Coordinates of C-alpha atoms in Angstrom, one line a residue:
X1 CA 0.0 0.0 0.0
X2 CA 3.0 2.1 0.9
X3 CA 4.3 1.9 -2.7
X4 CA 0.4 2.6 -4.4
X5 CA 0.7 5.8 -2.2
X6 CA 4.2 6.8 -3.3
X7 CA 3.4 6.4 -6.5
X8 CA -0.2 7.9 -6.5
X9 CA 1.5 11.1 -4.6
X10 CA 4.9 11.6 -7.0
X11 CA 4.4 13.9 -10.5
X12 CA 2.8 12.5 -12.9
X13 CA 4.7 14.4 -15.1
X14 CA 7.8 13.2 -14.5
X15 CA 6.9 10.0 -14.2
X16 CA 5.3 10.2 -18.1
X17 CA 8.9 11.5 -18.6
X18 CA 11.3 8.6 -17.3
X19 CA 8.7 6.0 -19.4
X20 CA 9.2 8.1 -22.3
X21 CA 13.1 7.9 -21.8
X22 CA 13.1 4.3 -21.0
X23 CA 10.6 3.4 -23.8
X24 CA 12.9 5.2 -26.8
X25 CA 16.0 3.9 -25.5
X26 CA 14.7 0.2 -25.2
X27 CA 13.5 0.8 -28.7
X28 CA 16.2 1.5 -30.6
X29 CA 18.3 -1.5 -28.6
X30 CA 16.2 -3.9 -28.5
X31 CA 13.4 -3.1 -31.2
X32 CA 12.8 -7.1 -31.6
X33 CA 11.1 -7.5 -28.0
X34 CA 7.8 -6.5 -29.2
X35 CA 6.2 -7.5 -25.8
X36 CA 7.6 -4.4 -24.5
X37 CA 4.9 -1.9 -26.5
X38 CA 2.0 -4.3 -25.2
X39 CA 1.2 -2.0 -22.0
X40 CA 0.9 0.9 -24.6
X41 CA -1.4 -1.2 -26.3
X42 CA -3.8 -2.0 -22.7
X43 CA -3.5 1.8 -21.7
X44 CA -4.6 3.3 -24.9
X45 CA -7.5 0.7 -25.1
X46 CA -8.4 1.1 -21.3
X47 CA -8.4 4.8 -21.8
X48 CA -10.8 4.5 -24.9
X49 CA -13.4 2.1 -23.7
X50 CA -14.1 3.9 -20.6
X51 CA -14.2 7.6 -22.1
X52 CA -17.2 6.9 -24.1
X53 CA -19.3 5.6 -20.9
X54 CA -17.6 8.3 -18.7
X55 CA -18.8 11.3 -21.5
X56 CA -21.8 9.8 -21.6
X57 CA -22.8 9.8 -18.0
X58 CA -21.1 12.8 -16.8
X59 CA -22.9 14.5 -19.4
X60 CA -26.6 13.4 -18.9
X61 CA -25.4 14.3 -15.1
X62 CA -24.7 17.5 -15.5
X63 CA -27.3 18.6 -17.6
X64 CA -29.6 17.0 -15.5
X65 CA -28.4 19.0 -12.3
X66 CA -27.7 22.0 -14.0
X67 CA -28.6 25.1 -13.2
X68 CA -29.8 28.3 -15.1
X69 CA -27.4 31.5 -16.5
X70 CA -24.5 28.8 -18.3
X71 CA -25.5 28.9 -21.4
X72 CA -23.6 32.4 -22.4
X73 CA -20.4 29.9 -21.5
X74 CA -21.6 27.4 -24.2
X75 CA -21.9 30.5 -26.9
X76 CA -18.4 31.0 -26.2
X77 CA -16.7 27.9 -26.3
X78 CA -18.3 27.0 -29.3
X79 CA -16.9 30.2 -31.1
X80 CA -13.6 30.0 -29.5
X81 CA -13.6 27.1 -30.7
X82 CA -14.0 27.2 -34.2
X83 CA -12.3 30.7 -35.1
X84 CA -9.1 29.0 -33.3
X85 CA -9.3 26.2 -35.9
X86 CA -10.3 28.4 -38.6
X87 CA -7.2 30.9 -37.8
X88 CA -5.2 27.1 -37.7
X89 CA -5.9 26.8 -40.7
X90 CA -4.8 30.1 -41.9
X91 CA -1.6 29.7 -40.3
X92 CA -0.9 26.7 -42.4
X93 CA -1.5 28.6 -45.4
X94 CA 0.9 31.2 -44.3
X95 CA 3.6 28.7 -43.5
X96 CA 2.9 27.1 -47.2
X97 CA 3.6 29.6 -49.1
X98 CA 6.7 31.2 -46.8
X99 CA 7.9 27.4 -46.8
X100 CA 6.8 25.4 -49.8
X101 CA 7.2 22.2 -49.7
X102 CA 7.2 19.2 -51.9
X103 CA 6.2 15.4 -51.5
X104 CA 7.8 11.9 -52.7
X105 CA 4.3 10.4 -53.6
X106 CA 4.5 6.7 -52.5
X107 CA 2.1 3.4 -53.6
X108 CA -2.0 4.9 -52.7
X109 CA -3.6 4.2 -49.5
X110 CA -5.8 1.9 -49.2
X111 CA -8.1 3.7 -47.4
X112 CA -11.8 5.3 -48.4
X113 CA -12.0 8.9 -48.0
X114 CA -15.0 10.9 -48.7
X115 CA -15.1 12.6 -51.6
X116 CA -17.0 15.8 -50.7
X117 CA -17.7 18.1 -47.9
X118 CA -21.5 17.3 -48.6
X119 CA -20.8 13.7 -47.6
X120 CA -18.7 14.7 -44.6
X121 CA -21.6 16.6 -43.2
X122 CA -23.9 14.1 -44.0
X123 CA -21.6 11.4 -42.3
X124 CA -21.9 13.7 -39.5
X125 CA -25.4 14.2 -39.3
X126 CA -25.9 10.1 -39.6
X127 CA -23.6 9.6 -36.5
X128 CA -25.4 12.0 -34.7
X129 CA -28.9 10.0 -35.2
X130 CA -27.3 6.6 -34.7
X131 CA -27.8 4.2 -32.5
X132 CA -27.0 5.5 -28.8
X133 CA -26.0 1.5 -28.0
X134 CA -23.4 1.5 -31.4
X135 CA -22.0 5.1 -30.4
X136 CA -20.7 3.8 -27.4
X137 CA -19.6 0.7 -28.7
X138 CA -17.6 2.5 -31.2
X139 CA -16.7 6.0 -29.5
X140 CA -18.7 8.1 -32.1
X141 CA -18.8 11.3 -29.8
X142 CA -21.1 13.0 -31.9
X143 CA -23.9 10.3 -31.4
X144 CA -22.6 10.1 -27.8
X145 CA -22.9 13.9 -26.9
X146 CA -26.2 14.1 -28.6
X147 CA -28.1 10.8 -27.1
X148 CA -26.2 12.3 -23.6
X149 CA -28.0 15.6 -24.0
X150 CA -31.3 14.5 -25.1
X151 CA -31.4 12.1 -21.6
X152 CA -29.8 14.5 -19.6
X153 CA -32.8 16.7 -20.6
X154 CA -35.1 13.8 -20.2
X155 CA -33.9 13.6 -16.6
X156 CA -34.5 17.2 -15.4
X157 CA -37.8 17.0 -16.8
X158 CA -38.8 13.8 -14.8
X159 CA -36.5 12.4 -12.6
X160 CA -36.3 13.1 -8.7
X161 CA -33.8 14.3 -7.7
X162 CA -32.7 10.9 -5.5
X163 CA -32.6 9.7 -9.5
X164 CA -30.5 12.8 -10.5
X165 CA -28.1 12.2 -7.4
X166 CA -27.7 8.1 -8.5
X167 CA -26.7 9.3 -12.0
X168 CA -24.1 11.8 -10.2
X169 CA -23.0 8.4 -8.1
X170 CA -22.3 6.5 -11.1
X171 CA -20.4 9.2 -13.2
X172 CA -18.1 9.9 -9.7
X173 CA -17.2 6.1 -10.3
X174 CA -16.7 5.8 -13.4
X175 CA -14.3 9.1 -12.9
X176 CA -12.2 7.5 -10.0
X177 CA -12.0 4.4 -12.7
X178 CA -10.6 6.7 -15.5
X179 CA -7.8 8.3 -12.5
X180 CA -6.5 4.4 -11.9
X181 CA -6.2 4.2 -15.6
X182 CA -4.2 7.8 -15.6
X183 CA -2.0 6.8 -13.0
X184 CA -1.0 3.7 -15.4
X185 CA 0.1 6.3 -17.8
X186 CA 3.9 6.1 -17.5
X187 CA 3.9 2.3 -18.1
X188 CA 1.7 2.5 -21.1
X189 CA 3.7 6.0 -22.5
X190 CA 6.7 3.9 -22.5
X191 CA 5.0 0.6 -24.2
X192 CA 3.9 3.7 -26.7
X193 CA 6.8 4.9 -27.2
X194 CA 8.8 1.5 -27.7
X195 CA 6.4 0.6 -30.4
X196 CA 7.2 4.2 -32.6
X197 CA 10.5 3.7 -32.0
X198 CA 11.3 0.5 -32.9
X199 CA 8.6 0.5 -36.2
X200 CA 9.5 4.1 -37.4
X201 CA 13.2 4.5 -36.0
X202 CA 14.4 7.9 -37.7
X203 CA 13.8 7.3 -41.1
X204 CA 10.8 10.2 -41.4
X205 CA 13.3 12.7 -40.9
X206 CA 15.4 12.0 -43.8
X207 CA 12.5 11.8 -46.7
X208 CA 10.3 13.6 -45.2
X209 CA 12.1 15.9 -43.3
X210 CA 11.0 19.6 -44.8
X211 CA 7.0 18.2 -44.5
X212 CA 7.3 17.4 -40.7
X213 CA 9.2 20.4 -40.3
X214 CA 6.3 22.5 -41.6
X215 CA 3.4 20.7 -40.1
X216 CA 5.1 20.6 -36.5
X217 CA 6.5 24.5 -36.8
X218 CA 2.8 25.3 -37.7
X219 CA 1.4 23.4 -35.1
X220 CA 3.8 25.0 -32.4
X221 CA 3.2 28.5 -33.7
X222 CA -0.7 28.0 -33.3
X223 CA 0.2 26.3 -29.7
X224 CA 2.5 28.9 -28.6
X225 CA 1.4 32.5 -30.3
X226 CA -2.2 32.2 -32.0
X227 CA -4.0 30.0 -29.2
X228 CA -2.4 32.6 -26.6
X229 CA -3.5 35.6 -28.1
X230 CA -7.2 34.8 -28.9
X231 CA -6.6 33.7 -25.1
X232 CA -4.8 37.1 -23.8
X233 CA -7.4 39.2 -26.0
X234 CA -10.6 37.0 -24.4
X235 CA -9.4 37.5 -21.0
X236 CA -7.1 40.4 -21.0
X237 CA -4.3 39.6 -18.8
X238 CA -1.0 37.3 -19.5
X239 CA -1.9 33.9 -20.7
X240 CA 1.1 31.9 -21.3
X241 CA 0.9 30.3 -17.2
X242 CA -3.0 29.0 -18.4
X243 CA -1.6 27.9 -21.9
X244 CA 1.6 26.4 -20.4
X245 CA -0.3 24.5 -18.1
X246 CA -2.3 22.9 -20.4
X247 CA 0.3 22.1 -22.7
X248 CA 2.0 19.8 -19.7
X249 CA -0.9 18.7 -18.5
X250 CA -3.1 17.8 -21.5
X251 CA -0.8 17.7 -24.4
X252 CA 1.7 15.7 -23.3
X253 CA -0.1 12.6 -22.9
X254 CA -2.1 13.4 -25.6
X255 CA 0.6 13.0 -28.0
X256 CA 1.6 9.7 -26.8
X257 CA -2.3 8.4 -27.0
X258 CA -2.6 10.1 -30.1
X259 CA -6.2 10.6 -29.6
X260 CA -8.5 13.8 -28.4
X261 CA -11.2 10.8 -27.2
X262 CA -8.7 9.0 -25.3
X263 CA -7.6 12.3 -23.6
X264 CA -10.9 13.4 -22.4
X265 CA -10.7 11.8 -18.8
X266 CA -7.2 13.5 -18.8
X267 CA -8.4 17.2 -19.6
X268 CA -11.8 16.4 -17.2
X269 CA -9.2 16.0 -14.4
X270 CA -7.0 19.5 -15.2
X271 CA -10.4 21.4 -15.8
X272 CA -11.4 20.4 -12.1
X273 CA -8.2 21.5 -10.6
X274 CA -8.8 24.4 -12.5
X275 CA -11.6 25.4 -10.6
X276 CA -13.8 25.2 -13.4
X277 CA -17.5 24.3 -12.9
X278 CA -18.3 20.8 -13.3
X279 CA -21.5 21.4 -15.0
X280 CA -19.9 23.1 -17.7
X281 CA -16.6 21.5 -18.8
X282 CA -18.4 18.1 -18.8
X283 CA -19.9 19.3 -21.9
X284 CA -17.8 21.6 -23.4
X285 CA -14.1 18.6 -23.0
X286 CA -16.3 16.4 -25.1
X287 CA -17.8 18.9 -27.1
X288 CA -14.3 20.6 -28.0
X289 CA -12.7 16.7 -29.0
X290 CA -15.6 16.8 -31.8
X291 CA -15.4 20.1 -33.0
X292 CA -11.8 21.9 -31.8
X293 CA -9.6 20.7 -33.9
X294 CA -6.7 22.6 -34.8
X295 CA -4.5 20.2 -35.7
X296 CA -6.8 18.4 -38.2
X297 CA -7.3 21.5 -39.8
X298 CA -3.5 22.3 -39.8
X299 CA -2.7 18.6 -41.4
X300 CA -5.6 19.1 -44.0
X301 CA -4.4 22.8 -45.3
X302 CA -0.5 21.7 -45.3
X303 CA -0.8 18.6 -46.9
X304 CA -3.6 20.1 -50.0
X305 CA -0.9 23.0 -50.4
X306 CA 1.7 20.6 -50.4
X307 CA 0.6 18.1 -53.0
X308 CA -0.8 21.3 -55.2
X309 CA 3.1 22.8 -55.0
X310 CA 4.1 18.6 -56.2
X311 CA 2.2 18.7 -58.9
X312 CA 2.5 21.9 -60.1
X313 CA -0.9 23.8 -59.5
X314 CA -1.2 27.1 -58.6
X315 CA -3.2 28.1 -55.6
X316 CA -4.1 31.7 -55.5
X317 CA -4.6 33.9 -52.1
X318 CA -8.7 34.1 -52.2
X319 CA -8.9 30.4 -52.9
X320 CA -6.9 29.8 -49.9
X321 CA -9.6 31.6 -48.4
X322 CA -11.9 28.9 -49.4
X323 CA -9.8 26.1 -48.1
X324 CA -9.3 27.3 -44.7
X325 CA -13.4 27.4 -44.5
X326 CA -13.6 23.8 -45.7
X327 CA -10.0 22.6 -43.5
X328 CA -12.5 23.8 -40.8
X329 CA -15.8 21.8 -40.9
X330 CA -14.0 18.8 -42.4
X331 CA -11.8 19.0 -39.6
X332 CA -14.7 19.2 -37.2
X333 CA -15.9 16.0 -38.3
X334 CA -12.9 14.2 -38.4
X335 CA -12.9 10.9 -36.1
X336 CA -11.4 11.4 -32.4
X337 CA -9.3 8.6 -33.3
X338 CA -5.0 8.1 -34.2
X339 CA -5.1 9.4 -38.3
X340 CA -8.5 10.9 -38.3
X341 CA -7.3 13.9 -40.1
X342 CA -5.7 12.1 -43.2
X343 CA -8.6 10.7 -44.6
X344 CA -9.9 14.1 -45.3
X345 CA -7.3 15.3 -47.3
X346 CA -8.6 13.7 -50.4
X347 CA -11.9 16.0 -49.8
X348 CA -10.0 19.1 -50.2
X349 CA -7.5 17.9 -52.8
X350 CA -10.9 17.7 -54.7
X351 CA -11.0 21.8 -54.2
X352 CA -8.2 22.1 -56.4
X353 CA -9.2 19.1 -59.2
X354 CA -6.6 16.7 -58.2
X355 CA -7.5 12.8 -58.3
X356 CA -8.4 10.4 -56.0
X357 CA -5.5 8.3 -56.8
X358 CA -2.9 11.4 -55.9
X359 CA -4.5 12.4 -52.9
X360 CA -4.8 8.7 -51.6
X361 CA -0.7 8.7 -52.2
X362 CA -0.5 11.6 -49.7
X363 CA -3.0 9.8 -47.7
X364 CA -0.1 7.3 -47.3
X365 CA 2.5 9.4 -46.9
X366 CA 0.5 11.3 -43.7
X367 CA 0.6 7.6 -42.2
X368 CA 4.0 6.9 -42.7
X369 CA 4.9 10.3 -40.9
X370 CA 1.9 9.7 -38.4
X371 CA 4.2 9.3 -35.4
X372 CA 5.3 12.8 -35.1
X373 CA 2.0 14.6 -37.3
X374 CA -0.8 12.7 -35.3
X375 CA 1.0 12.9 -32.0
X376 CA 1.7 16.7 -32.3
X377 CA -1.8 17.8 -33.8
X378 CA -3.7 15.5 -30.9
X379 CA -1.7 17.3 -28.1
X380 CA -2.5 21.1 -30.0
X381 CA -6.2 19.8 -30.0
X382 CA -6.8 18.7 -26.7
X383 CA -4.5 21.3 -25.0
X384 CA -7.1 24.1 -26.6
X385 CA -10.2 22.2 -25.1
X386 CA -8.3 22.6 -21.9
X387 CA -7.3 26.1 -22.7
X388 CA -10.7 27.6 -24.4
X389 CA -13.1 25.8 -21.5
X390 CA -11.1 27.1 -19.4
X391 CA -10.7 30.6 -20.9
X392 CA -14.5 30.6 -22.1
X393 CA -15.4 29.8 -18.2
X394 CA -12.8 33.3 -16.3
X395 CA -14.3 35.6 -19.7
X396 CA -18.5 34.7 -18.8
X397 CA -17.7 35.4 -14.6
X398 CA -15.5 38.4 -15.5
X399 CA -18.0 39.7 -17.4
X400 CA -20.6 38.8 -14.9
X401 CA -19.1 40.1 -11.8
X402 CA -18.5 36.9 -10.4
X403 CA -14.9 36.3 -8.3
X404 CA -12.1 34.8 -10.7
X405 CA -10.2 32.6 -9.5
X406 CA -7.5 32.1 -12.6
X407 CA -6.1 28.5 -12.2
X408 CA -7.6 27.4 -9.4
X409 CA -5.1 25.4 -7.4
X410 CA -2.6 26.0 -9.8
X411 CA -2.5 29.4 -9.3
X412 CA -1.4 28.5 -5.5
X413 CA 1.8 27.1 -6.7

């Protein structure tokens, strides 16, 4: 018990770090023991089966309980939200044409992409609808959130509130089950780790070197200067402790999970310690790994521009315009899962005329680079649910009078 307790009571943080460590060094020595990226494996699977039942309850509880005068909070989420992956998007047009790069089109992906953003919406809509049982089975968030909603609604009209208070029971459990799966996390970040290492080595960094370059320096620029000045602006006062925090707290061990679903337990924990109101960011985490997403919209814009600069096409400044506005709702219904993003390319590669059979080669290519892309755009999308709950939350009791406390307990350290 002695050694649960130490364990339970050291950082978290630094723990992640040493498994990280340990995991890339036994991975390049001893890249044969494949049993060694099997806890990865259990952690990222634990993490994903129970965020789908822990959304899904904490939800329905919170909307059943809640209480009148949040729903200006919602308004601003949402728009923070998608003007921070619209201005991603922008960035990544920016970085395109100061840095143009090309690509070494490989053998096609496999993989079916949808062909238009009429069908992405539409896919969207139909996952909404579907079958609340399904949606949980397979961690369709949109379905989720909606069937969640629609009870949780259900439930304030109806239920008493000894009903209301069992449905509050059951989410409390199912949270203290998703912090034993956290406190796992340095065992499974180093089975994660091993696994990249020992498949990918260092090979992406010689052929395609100048494309992870660009998608990373965009994705840090948004993390580090765009996200913290829509931020500042909303909240007028220095943002960089708030965005710093979230960073360590949510974006690391969303890059090693490589998925915004996965990470919601994580960022449900650092919105409580924030001292944000439970009723509210047990919406707006979920909500933000289905619709904020930076990243995706950063890997769609980069890799259309890139494969138009390949193959010759030139993209001028107001259909840029255009792009950015499609990288951002295709982007919002790409999956919560590892590679969600690439499959969308295709749909805006069909902006610019370019073939299903070329943009299913850079389809291919975003896989093979995966490691680095899908790990750094998960951590810049689940950091900014962190960051713009939080920052929507301090902006509506500023502007309400209410006491702000910035950071909650972090603020004491």
């Amino acid at each position: 018990m002695d050694i649960i307790k130490k364990w339970t009571e050291s950082s978290l943080i630094l723990k992640i770090i040493i498994g990280l460590v340990i995991g890339a060094i036994l991975g390049l020595l001893v890249p044969e023991w494949t049993i060694i990226g099997f806890p990865g494996e259990i952690f990222v699977s634990a993490l994903k089966s129970i965020a789908p039942i822990l959304v899904f309850v904490l939800v329905a509880s919170a909307i059943s309980k809640a209480r009148s005068g949040i729903g200006s909070r919602y308004k601003t989420v949402i728009i923070l939200y998608l003007f921070s992956t619209f201005l991603s998007a922008m960035v990544a047009v920016m970085g395109s044409y100061l840095f143009p790069v090309t690509i070494h089109l490989t053998t096609a992906s496999t993989a079916t992409a949808p062909g238009a953003l009429q069908d992405v919406i539409m896919g969207m809509i139909l996952k909404i609808f579907s079958n609340p049982i399904k949606s949980l089975a397979e961690g369709e968030y949109l379905g989720i959130l909606f069937w969640s909603i629609i009870l949780g609604i259900a439930l304030k009209m109806v239920a008493s509130d000894t009903t209301k208070d069992v449905i509050t029971d059951i989410a409390e459990a199912v949270t203290k089950v998703v912090r034993f799966i956290i406190q796992c996390a340095p065992i499974g970040i180093m089975g994660l780790v091993f696994t990249s290492v020992s498949q990918s080595g260092l090979s992406i960094f010689t052929e395609y070197g100048q494309l992870v370059l660009l998608l990373v320096g965009c994705i840090a620029f948004v993390a580090f200067v765009t996200d913290p000045l829509i931020s500042g602006i909303a909240l007028r006062r220095n943002p960089y402790p708030l965005v710093l925090t979230c960073l360590r707290e949510s974006g690391i061990t969303a890059f090693f999970s490589r998925s915004s679903a996965a990470n919601i337990p994580v960022n449900m924990n650092l919105c409580e310690r924030l001292g944000i109101d439970r009723d509210f960011f047990s919406i707006s985490i979920p909500l933000g790994s289905t619709i904020n997403m930076e990243g995706a919209a950063i890997t769609i814009t980069v890799m259309t521009l890139a494969t138009c600069h390949t193959i010759g096409i030139s993209v001028p400044l107001p259909v840029t315009i255009i792009l950015c506005i499609i990288s951002t709702l295709a982007a919002c219904g790409a999956s919560g899962v590892a590679g969600g993003s690439l499959l969308l390319i295709p749909m805006a590669c069909s902006l610019f005329g370019i073939s299903q059979d070329i943009s299913m080669q850079v389809v291919a290519v975003g896989f093979i680079i995966g490691v680095i892309q899908d790990s750094c755009e998960t951590a810049l999308n689940s950091a900014g649910d962190a960051l713009f709950t939080a920052t929507a939350e301090y902006y509506n009791r500023a502007k309400n009078g209410e006491p702000v406390n910035y950071m909650g307990e972090f603020a004491k350290r």
